[in-house]
C-alpha cells in the first residue's frame, strides 16, 4: 500500500510539473516563433491535457480535491481608520460590535491603544500606559474590560467605560520578556498570555494573580486561543508546534505538528471542532480538534485563478507542497499565499476563514468547500491582524502601514460614508 501511495503521489507530481513546464515554455517563445508555426497552439493543447490529467490523478488516485477559482464578487472597503503612528499589531471588536480596539507601536516607543466608533470611524479614546509596543488586545466577554499585552512584558486591564487602567499583570520575568498574545476565557474569569520565553501564563482576572504557568514550548508563543466551551487552550509557537491544553488540569492534551516554520496564529471555529493555524511558511492549516489530524492545507496552487485549500478526505494527506512538486522552487513562485500568514480568524457562523499576510493582502476562504472567496487589497504594509465583527458583516484588518481597514464582507457593496 505504501508503494502504491508513493507511485500515485509521484504521478501527480510529474503531471503538475508538466503543466508548469508547458507554461514556462510558452513564455519563452518569441513572436517570430509564434508567427512561423503552431508551437504555441500545441503547447496550449498539451497544457490543457496536463491539467486534465492532473485533476484526474488528484481526484481518482489521491483523493485530493482541486478547488475552483475565486468568486467574482469582491467585498468592498468600508472605511480606513487612521490614528496610529506605527504598526497595528492587533484589532478586536467589542462583544456588541459597536467599538473596535487596536493595539500598536514599535520597540522602544510607548505603546498605542485606541478605541474606535465603528459606525462613524472616529476615535473614541486613547489608552496610555505601556512603555513599549502593544502586541495584542482582547475584550472580556461582557465588554467591560479590555486586556492588552505589550513588548514591555506587562499585561494591562482597562475599564472600557472610563478608559482608566484597572490592573497591571506582571510575572517574575517582567522587564526581561515581552508579551505577544492575550486571550480571555469564554466565562471571562481567566486570561491567558504567551511570551517570548515560550511560557504561557494563566491569570485570575478578579485577583490579578497567576493561576498557572505552562512551560512546554521551546520558543516564543505567538498566539493563544480558548475553545468556545473554555475547556481547551490552544497555543502556536516559534517552535513550529501547536499545543492543546486541558484548562482544568493544565496538562497537555495534544501536540499538532505539520508546519515547517513559526506558527503565527491559531483560531477556533465557533463550534470548537476545527482549529485554524497560520504560519511563516506561507500556509494555513485546518485541524480536527478531536483527532488532532490535519484536515486541509491552504497552499499556492498553479495560476492565480486556482488558489484553494487542498483537502484530503484521508485526514492526513498527502498534502503536496510547492517544494515537493518543483525541487528548487519555493511557494513564492506561485500566486496565492505568497507571504507569511500573520493572522487567521473564523466568521461568527464558521463558514468563512479570513487570513492576513505579509503580501499586504487579506484572503477569505469558504471553510466547507475550501474555495477562495475573495482577495482584499488596499494596505500598503503587511496585514498583521484580522477580526470579524460579531454579526459577521464586517472584517477589520490592522497593518504595519499604521492603518485599520473595515471591509464589508456581507454584501460586497460599497458602504456609504
XYZ file of C-alpha atoms in Angstrom, residues 54-377:
324
model
C -3.562 16.399 -13.006
C -7.188 16.803 -11.987
C -7.970 13.145 -12.756
C -4.949 11.934 -10.807
C -5.811 14.192 -7.897
C -9.425 13.105 -7.710
C -9.149 9.440 -8.623
C -5.760 8.348 -7.331
C -5.058 10.529 -4.323
C -8.441 11.692 -3.131
C -7.334 15.313 -3.383
C -9.810 17.974 -4.400
C -8.509 20.692 -6.731
C -10.832 23.503 -5.943
C -12.422 26.142 -8.081
C -11.445 29.717 -8.933
C -12.108 32.882 -6.998
C -15.554 34.275 -6.516
C -16.270 37.047 -8.977
C -17.874 39.241 -6.328
C -15.376 41.115 -4.190
C -16.123 42.586 -0.763
C -15.600 46.342 -0.664
C -13.648 48.681 1.573
C -15.996 50.403 4.002
C -13.644 52.711 5.900
C -10.000 53.368 6.765
C -9.185 54.342 10.346
C -6.077 56.457 10.802
C -4.547 57.398 14.119
C -1.703 55.017 14.838
C 1.792 56.297 14.137
C 3.320 52.816 13.944
C 2.334 49.250 13.054
C -1.081 47.974 14.168
C -0.407 44.549 15.664
C -3.859 43.629 16.883
C -7.535 44.506 16.373
C -10.553 43.264 18.349
C -14.285 44.007 18.272
C -16.280 44.609 21.426
C -18.959 41.930 22.021
C -21.716 44.333 20.948
C -19.823 45.207 17.751
C -20.034 48.964 18.331
C -16.390 49.542 19.217
C -13.097 48.359 17.769
C -9.919 48.241 19.840
C -6.487 48.379 18.233
C -3.006 47.974 19.640
C 0.210 49.120 18.020
C 3.649 50.640 18.307
C 7.234 49.580 17.772
C 10.067 48.671 20.106
C 11.411 51.438 22.307
C 8.367 53.691 21.963
C 5.242 53.932 24.180
C 2.521 51.588 23.007
C -0.693 52.752 21.396
C -4.196 51.515 22.240
C -7.100 53.180 20.514
C -10.855 52.662 20.733
C -12.888 53.422 17.622
C -16.580 54.025 16.991
C -17.287 51.517 14.247
C -20.292 53.420 12.872
C -18.607 56.794 12.491
C -14.999 55.662 12.160
C -13.975 58.219 14.776
C -11.518 57.616 17.584
C -13.287 57.416 20.960
C -10.317 57.127 23.282
C -6.581 56.522 23.523
C -5.333 54.357 26.382
C -1.808 55.152 27.566
C 0.370 53.240 29.989
C 2.522 50.703 28.147
C 6.149 51.709 27.666
C 6.586 49.601 24.529
C 4.523 48.445 21.576
C 1.155 46.756 22.223
C 1.169 43.336 20.604
C -2.322 42.098 21.464
C -5.723 43.344 22.644
C -8.786 41.349 23.731
C -12.214 42.264 25.129
C -13.713 40.456 28.086
C -16.915 38.570 27.182
C -19.066 41.217 28.911
C -17.279 44.001 27.028
C -16.483 45.986 30.167
C -12.748 45.296 30.259
C -10.023 45.380 27.632
C -6.827 43.385 28.125
C -3.606 44.422 26.405
C -0.278 42.611 26.121
C 2.895 44.517 25.389
C 6.503 44.062 24.411
C 7.283 45.797 27.725
C 6.483 42.479 29.455
C 3.216 43.522 31.105
C -0.493 42.930 30.650
C -2.893 45.713 31.482
C -6.616 45.556 32.173
C -8.574 48.669 31.197
C -12.032 49.905 32.182
C -13.642 50.438 28.786
C -16.227 52.945 30.051
C -13.713 55.276 31.699
C -10.514 54.423 29.819
C -8.698 54.019 33.122
C -6.262 51.243 33.965
C -7.742 48.674 36.360
C -4.717 46.471 36.908
C -1.286 45.507 35.657
C -0.382 41.841 35.496
C 3.316 41.063 35.517
C 5.146 37.791 36.082
C 8.589 37.165 37.541
C 10.145 37.840 34.141
C 8.661 41.328 33.868
C 11.129 43.592 32.080
C 13.040 40.667 30.608
C 10.448 39.236 28.253
C 7.710 40.544 26.008
C 4.055 39.515 25.964
C 2.995 38.594 22.433
C -0.612 37.446 22.836
C -3.560 37.543 25.241
C -6.947 35.797 25.194
C -9.929 35.728 27.546
C -11.653 32.509 28.537
C -15.324 32.356 27.431
C -16.518 32.912 31.018
C -14.201 35.909 31.421
C -12.687 34.593 34.663
C -9.206 33.868 33.331
C -6.810 35.414 30.844
C -4.088 33.506 29.010
C -0.902 35.127 27.728
C 2.131 33.966 25.763
C 5.626 35.437 25.820
C 8.967 35.152 24.029
C 10.465 32.699 26.530
C 7.966 30.028 25.480
C 5.848 30.229 28.626
C 2.076 30.524 28.803
C 0.615 32.233 31.863
C -2.978 31.821 33.010
C -4.230 34.692 35.160
C -7.141 35.044 37.565
C -8.778 38.229 36.296
C -10.525 39.051 39.584
C -7.390 38.909 41.734
C -4.734 39.635 39.113
C -2.751 36.636 40.329
C -1.126 33.988 38.196
C -3.048 30.704 38.347
C -0.748 28.558 36.256
C 2.443 28.684 34.232
C 2.898 26.282 31.334
C 6.495 25.634 30.240
C 6.438 23.352 27.217
C 7.111 25.466 24.130
C 10.817 25.925 23.477
C 10.434 29.271 21.706
C 8.221 32.357 21.688
C 4.463 31.851 21.921
C 2.842 33.991 19.224
C -0.822 33.082 19.675
C -3.244 31.629 22.230
C -6.954 30.864 21.854
C -9.579 29.279 24.098
C -12.031 26.750 22.709
C -15.654 28.002 22.709
C -16.501 25.740 25.680
C -13.473 27.035 27.590
C -12.121 23.564 28.297
C -9.102 23.702 25.998
C -6.421 26.292 25.313
C -4.548 26.230 22.000
C -1.132 27.810 21.546
C 1.046 28.427 18.485
C 4.779 28.948 18.781
C 8.047 29.703 17.028
C 8.980 26.081 17.716
C 6.618 25.232 14.806
C 4.211 23.364 17.069
C 0.620 23.842 18.163
C -0.300 22.552 21.587
C -3.712 21.876 23.089
C -4.004 22.233 26.862
C -6.588 20.952 29.321
C -7.613 24.129 31.133
C -8.823 22.348 34.267
C -5.643 20.325 34.849
C -3.033 22.348 32.966
C -1.905 19.186 31.230
C -1.066 18.908 27.553
C -3.744 17.138 25.515
C -2.052 17.035 22.130
C 0.750 18.428 20.003
C -0.134 19.251 16.392
C 2.830 19.038 14.026
C 2.805 19.942 10.360
C 4.057 23.485 9.894
C 7.677 23.767 8.821
C 8.112 27.229 10.315
C 6.807 29.583 13.014
C 3.090 29.271 13.858
C 1.918 32.886 13.958
C -1.787 32.494 14.656
C -4.346 29.966 15.894
C -8.148 30.314 15.942
C -11.034 28.014 16.861
C -14.132 27.614 14.729
C -17.335 28.683 16.545
C -18.378 25.047 17.076
C -14.955 24.205 18.505
C -14.425 21.260 16.186
C -11.784 22.843 13.952
C -8.631 24.803 14.671
C -7.052 27.025 12.017
C -3.382 27.959 12.066
C -1.331 30.401 10.019
C 2.411 30.106 9.611
C 5.562 31.808 8.485
C 5.899 29.047 5.868
C 3.063 30.738 3.936
C 0.437 28.118 4.673
C -2.830 27.816 6.552
C -3.808 24.509 8.098
C -7.136 23.260 9.389
C -7.025 20.672 12.178
C -9.622 18.275 13.534
C -9.534 19.088 17.238
C -10.946 15.725 18.351
C -8.356 13.637 16.493
C -5.501 16.109 16.157
C -5.271 15.287 12.474
C -4.768 17.752 9.673
C -7.929 18.329 7.624
C -6.669 20.669 4.924
C -3.836 22.989 3.933
C -4.055 26.257 2.023
C -1.166 26.395 -0.439
C -0.183 28.369 -3.512
C -1.613 26.402 -6.454
C -0.576 26.877 -10.087
C -2.167 30.013 -11.507
C -3.897 32.910 -9.778
C -7.353 31.510 -10.533
C -6.783 28.095 -8.954
C -5.719 29.020 -5.454
C -7.590 26.964 -2.885
C -7.416 24.576 0.013
C -6.043 21.182 -0.968
C -8.277 18.912 1.084
C -7.688 15.233 1.695
C -10.571 13.037 2.872
C -7.980 10.760 4.484
C -7.319 13.436 7.103
C -3.530 13.135 6.903
C -2.817 13.952 3.280
C -0.626 13.566 1.343
C -0.741 17.331 1.024
C 1.728 18.194 -1.736
C 3.743 21.370 -1.266
C 5.329 23.515 -3.940
C 8.807 22.409 -2.882
C 7.828 18.748 -3.313
C 6.428 19.314 -6.790
C 9.143 21.616 -8.050
C 12.572 20.961 -6.495
C 14.487 24.184 -6.007
C 11.326 26.267 -6.212
C 9.644 27.974 -3.283
C 5.984 28.797 -2.791
C 6.807 32.388 -3.803
C 6.922 31.082 -7.385
C 3.122 30.942 -7.413
C 0.379 33.430 -6.844
C -1.838 32.984 -3.825
C -0.432 32.708 -0.322
C 2.796 34.448 -1.214
C 3.753 35.692 2.234
C 3.883 34.897 5.923
C 0.398 34.336 7.351
C 0.228 36.557 10.419
C -3.395 36.158 11.400
C -6.403 33.870 10.876
C -9.993 34.336 12.071
C -13.280 32.473 11.624
C -16.506 34.311 10.878
C -19.168 34.001 13.633
C -21.118 31.446 11.571
C -17.976 29.407 10.954
C -18.455 29.410 7.194
C -15.604 31.768 6.287
C -11.959 31.927 7.310
C -10.033 35.181 6.912
C -6.248 35.402 6.713
C -3.878 38.371 6.788
C -0.439 38.089 5.234
C 2.955 39.573 4.584
C 1.938 40.215 0.965
C -0.380 43.039 2.221
C -3.472 41.047 1.252
C -6.404 39.528 3.065
C -7.959 36.320 1.790
C -11.408 34.956 2.541
C -11.885 31.186 2.331
C -15.054 29.115 2.199
C -14.449 26.610 5.005
C -16.874 23.957 3.714
C -15.555 23.797 0.149
C -12.062 25.194 0.522
C -12.686 27.738 -2.241
C -11.071 31.131 -2.023
C -13.940 33.622 -1.897
C -12.018 36.844 -2.291
C -8.734 38.708 -2.021
C -8.871 42.129 -0.363
C -6.241 44.649 -1.384
